[in-house]
Coordinates of C-alpha atoms in Angstrom, one line a residue:
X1 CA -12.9 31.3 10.0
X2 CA -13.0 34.1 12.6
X3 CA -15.1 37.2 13.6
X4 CA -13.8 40.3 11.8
X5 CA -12.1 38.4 8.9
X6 CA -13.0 38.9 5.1
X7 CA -13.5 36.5 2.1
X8 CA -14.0 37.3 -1.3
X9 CA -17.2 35.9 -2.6
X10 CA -18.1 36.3 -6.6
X11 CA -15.4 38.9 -7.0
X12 CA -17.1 41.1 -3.4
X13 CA -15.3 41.1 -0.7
X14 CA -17.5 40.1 2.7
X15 CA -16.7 40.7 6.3
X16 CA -17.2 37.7 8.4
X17 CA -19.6 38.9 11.4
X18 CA -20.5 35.5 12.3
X19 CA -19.2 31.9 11.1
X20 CA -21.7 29.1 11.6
X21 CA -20.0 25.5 10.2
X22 CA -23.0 23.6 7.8
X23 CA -20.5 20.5 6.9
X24 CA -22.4 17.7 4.6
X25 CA -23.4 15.3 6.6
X26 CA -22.8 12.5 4.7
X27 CA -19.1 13.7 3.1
X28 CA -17.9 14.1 7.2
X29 CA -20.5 10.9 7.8
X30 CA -18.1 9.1 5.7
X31 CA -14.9 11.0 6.1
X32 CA -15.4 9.2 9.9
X33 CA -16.1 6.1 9.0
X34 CA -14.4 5.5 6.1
X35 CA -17.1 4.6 3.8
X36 CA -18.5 6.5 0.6
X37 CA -21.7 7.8 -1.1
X38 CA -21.9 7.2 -4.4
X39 CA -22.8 8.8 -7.7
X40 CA -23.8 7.8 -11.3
X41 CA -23.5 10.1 -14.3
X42 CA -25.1 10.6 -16.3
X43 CA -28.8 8.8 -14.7
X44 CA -28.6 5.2 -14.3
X45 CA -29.2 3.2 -16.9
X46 CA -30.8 -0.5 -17.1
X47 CA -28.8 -3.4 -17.5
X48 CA -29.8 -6.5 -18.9
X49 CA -32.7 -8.1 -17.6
X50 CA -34.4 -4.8 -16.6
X51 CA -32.6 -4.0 -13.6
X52 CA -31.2 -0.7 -12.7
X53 CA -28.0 0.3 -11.8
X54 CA -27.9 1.6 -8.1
X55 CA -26.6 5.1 -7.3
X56 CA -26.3 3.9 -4.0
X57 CA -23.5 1.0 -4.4
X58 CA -22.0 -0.6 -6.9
X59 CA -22.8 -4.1 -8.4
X60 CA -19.4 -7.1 -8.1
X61 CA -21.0 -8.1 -12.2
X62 CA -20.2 -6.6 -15.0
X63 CA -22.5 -5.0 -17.4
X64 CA -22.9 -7.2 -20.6
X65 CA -19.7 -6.0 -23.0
X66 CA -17.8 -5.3 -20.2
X67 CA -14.4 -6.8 -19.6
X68 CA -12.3 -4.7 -17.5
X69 CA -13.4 -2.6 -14.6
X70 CA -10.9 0.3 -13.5
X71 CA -10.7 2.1 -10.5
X72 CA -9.2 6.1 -10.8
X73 CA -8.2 7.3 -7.4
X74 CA -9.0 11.1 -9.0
X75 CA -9.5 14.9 -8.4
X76 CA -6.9 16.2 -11.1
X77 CA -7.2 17.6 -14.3
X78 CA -5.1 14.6 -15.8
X79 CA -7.8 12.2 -14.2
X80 CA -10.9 13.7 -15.2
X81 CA -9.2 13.5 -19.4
X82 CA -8.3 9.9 -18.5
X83 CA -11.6 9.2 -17.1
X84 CA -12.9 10.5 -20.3
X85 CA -10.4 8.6 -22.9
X86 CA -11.7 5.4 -20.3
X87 CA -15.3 6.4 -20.1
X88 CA -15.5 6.1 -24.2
X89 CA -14.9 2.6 -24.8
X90 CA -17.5 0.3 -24.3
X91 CA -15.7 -2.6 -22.9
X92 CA -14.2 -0.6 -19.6
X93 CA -16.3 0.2 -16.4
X94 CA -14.5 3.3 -14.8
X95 CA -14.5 4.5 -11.7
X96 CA -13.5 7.6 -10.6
X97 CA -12.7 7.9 -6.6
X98 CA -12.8 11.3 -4.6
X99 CA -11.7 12.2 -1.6
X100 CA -14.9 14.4 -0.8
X101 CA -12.7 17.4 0.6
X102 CA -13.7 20.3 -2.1
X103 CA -17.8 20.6 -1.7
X104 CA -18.8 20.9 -5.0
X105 CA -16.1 19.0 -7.3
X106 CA -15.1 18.7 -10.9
X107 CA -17.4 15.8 -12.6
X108 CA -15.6 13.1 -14.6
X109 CA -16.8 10.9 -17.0
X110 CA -18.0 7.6 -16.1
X111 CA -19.3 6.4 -12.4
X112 CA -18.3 8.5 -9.6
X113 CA -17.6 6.9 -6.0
X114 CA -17.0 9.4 -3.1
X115 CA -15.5 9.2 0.3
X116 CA -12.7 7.3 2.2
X117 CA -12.1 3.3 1.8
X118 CA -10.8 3.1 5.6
X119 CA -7.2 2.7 4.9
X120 CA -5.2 0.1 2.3
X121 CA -6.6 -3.1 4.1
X122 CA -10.3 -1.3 3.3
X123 CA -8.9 -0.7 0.0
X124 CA -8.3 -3.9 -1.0
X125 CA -11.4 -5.7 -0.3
X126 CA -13.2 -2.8 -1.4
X127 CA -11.0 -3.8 -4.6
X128 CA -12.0 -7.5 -4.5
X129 CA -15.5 -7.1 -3.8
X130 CA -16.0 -5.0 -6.9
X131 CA -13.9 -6.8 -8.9
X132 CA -11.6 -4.1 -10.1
X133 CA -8.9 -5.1 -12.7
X134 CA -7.0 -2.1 -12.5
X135 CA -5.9 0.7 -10.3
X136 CA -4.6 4.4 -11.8
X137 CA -3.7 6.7 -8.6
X138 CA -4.2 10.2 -10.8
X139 CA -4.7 12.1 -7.2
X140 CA -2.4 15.5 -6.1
X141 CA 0.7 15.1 -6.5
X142 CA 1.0 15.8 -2.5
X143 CA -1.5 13.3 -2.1
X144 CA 1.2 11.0 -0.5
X145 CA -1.0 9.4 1.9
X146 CA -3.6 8.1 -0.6
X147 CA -0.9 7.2 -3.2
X148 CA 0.6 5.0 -0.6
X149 CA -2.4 3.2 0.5
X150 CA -3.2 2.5 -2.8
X151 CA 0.2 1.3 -3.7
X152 CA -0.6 -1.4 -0.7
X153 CA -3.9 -2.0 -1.4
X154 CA -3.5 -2.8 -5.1
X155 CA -0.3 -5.1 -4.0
X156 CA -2.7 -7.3 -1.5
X157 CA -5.0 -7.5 -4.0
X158 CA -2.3 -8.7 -6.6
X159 CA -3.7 -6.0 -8.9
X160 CA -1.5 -3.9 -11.6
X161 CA -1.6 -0.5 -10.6
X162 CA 0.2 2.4 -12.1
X163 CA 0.6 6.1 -10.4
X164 CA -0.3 9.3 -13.3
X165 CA 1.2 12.1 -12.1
X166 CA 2.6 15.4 -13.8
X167 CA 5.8 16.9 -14.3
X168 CA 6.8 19.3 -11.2
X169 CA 7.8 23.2 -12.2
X170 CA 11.1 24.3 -13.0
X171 CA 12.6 27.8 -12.1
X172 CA 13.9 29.3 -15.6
X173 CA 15.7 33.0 -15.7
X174 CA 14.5 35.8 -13.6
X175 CA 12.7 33.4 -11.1
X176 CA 13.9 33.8 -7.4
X177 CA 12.4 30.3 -5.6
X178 CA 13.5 29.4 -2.4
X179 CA 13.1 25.9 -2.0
X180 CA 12.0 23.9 1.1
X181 CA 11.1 20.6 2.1
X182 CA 7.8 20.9 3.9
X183 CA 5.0 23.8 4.9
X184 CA 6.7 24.3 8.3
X185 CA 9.7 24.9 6.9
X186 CA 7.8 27.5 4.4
X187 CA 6.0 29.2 7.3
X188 CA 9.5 30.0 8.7
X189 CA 11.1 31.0 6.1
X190 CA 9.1 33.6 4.5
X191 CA 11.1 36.9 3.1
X192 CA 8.2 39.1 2.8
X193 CA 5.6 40.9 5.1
X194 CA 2.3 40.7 2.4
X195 CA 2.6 36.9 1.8
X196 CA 0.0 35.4 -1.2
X197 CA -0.4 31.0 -0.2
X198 CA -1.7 29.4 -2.6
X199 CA -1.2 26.1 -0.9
X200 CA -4.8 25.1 0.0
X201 CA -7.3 25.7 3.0
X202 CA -5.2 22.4 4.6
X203 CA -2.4 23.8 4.7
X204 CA -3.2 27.1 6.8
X205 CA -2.3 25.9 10.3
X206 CA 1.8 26.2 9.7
X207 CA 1.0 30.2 9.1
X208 CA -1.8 30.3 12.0
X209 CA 0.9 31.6 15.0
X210 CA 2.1 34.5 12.4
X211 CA 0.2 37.6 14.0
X212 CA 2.5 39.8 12.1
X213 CA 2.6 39.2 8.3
X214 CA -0.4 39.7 6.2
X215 CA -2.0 37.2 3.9
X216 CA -3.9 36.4 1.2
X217 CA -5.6 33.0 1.4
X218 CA -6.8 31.4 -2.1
X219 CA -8.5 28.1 -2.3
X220 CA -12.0 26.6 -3.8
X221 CA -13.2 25.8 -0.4
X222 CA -13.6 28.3 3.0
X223 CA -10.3 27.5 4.9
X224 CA -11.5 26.2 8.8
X225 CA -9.3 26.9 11.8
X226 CA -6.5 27.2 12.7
X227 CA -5.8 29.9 10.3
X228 CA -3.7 33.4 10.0
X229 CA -5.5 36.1 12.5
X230 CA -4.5 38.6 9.7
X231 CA -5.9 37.2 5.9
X232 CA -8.3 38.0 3.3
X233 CA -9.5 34.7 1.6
X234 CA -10.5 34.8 -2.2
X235 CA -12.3 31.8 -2.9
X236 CA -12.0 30.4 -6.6
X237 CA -11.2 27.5 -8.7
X238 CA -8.0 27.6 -11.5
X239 CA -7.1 27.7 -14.4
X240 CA -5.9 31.3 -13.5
X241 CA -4.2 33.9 -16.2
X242 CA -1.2 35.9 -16.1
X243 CA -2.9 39.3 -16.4
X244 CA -5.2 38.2 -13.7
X245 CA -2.7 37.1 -11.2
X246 CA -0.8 40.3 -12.1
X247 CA -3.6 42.2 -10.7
X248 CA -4.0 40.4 -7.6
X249 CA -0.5 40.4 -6.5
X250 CA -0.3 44.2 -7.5
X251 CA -3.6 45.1 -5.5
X252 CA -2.7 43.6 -2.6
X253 CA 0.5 45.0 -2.6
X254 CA 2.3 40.8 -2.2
X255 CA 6.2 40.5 -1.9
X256 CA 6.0 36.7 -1.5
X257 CA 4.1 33.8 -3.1
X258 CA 4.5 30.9 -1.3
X259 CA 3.7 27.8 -3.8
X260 CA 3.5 24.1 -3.7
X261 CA 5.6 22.0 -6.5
X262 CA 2.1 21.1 -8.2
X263 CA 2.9 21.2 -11.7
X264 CA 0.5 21.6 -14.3
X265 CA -0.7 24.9 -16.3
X266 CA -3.6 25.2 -14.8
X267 CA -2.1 27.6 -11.9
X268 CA 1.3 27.7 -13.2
X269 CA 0.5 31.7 -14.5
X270 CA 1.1 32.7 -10.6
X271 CA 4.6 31.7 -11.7
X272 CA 5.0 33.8 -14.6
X273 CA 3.3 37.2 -12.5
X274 CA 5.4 36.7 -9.7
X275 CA 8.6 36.5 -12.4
X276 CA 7.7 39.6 -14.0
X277 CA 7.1 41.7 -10.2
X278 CA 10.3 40.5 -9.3
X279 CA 8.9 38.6 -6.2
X280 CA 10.3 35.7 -4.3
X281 CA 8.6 32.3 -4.6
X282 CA 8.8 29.9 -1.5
X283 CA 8.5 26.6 -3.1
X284 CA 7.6 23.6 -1.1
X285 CA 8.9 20.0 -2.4
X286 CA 7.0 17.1 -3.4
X287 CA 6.5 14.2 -0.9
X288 CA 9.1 11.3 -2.1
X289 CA 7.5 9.7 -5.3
X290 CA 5.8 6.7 -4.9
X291 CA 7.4 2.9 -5.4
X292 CA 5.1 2.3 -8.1
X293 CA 5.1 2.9 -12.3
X294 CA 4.6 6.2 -12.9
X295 CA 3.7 8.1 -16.0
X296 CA 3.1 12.2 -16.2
X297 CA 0.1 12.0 -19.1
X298 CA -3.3 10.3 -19.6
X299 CA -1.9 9.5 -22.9
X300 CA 0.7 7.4 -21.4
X301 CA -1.8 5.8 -18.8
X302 CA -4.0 4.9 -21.8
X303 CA -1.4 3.0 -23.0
X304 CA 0.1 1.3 -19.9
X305 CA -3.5 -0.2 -19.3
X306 CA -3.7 -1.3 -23.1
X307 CA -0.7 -3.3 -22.3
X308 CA -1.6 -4.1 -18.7
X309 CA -4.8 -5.2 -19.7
X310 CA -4.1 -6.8 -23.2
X311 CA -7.0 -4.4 -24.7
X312 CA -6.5 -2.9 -27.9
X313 CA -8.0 1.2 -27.0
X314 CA -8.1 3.5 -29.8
X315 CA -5.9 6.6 -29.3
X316 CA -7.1 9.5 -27.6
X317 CA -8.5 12.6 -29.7
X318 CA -6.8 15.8 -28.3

């Protein structure tokens, strides 16, 4: 962020005069490093014996009841209702992994580890040490790196692993996409002048040496440098509504969205406003889909780790 710029903070916009960085220590502690913090909700609670469960590390023994312990490599929507469905039964430890990029994340259910594992080789004894039964990647969809490590990881480990991961979008009447293959190629192919990304803070760099266009910058996080010189950053968290991104895109005057192939509903309604406007859509491709089973509901994952596992798990209540 850069003198003279403007955010959008709770609906006001705010002029940036001054832009002092106040990272958490520990989330860039163990963004370096490649260890985690860790978090239990809800509080600990004792197991047998009278001892407490640490919020600080994780114990290698399972809890009395306990048969299967499952790592989720999360930070979806579809992770967070698996983690749930998981969370329920009695007779599965879950663990939900984040990456520790978005300050103030979405809770699951269940035990929450946060923070980097140091690459697939840290993975897998990170997997061994805690005795993990089962691995579910439910992360982005252009989470490639991750998905790859812990298609690796789970494979030294000898573990069954299983990749959730939702449908992409389809373009349907009326919609004018312009497909390309990465955010480099979106940055330079852009057919508009007032340009709305809703791509994330990450992906800002392949649109920072544009000094001509105009554009509107939405993401849950403050976007860091290198970044447009001309933006306006609105700062919130999906699901979004049609009427609402109708608004945005007609206040600020936008003749191109530029989109990654996400899927999902939760931010699909930019879609459906930029449709009914009549505006281009720059789509940008998934990464090549993992070598790994894959499934596009927690439903489905449910049931693969019924079967993986040989666990009979009741069926999940919509």
């Amino acid at each position: 962020m850069t003198h003279g710029q403007t955010i959008v903070v709770a609906g006001r916009q705010v002029r940036v005069t001054s832009w002092v960085s106040s990272p958490n220590s520990a989330t860039d502690t163990t963004a370096k490093l490649g260890v985690a913090t860790f978090h239990s909700l809800p509080a600990p609670p004792a197991e047998p014996g009278g001892r407490v469960q640490s919020t600080g590390q994780f114990f290698s023994t399972y809890h009395a009841g306990v048969t299967l312990r499952v790592l989720i490599l999360g930070g979806t929507g579809e992770a967070r209702q698996l983690a749930a469905r998981l969370a329920a039964d009695q007779r599965l430890d879950v663990i939900s992994s984040l990456a520790g990029r978005v300050a103030d994340p979405a809770r699951p259910a269940g035990r929450i580890r946060i923070g980097g594992f140091g690459g697939p080789a840290g993975l897998a004894a990170w997997l061994a040490d805690e005795r993990i039964g089962a691995v579910i990647d439910a992360t982005h969809p252009f989470a490639a790196g991750i998905t790859a490590s812990a298609v690796t990881a789970a494979g030294q480990a000898g573990l069954p692993m299983l990749v959730l991961c939702r449908p992409g979008w389809q373009a349907g009447p009326g919609d004018d996409w312009r497909r390309v293959p990465s955010m480099a190629a979106a940055a330079a192919a852009l057919p508009g002048d007032r340009v709305f990304l809703t791509t994330g803070r990450d992906s800002l760099a392949a649109f920072a040496a544009d000094e001509r266009r105009w554009f509107l910058v939405r993401s849950v996080d403050a976007p860091s440098p290198p970044v447009p010189p001309r933006m306006l950053v609105v700062l919130e968290r999906g699901p979004f509504s049609e009427e609402g991104e109708l608004a945005l895109m007609r206040t600020h005057a936008i003749d191109v969205l530029v989109s990654r192939d996400s899927g999902g509903p939760q931010t699909a309604a930019k879609l459906t406003a930029a449709r009914r406007l009549g505006i281009p859509v720059v789509m940008v491709d998934r990464p090549p889909a993992a070598t790994a089973p894959t499934v596009t509901t927690a439903e489905a994952a449910a049931e693969w780790l019924a079967q993986a596992s040989g666990l009979s798990l009741p069926e999940m209540t919509p």
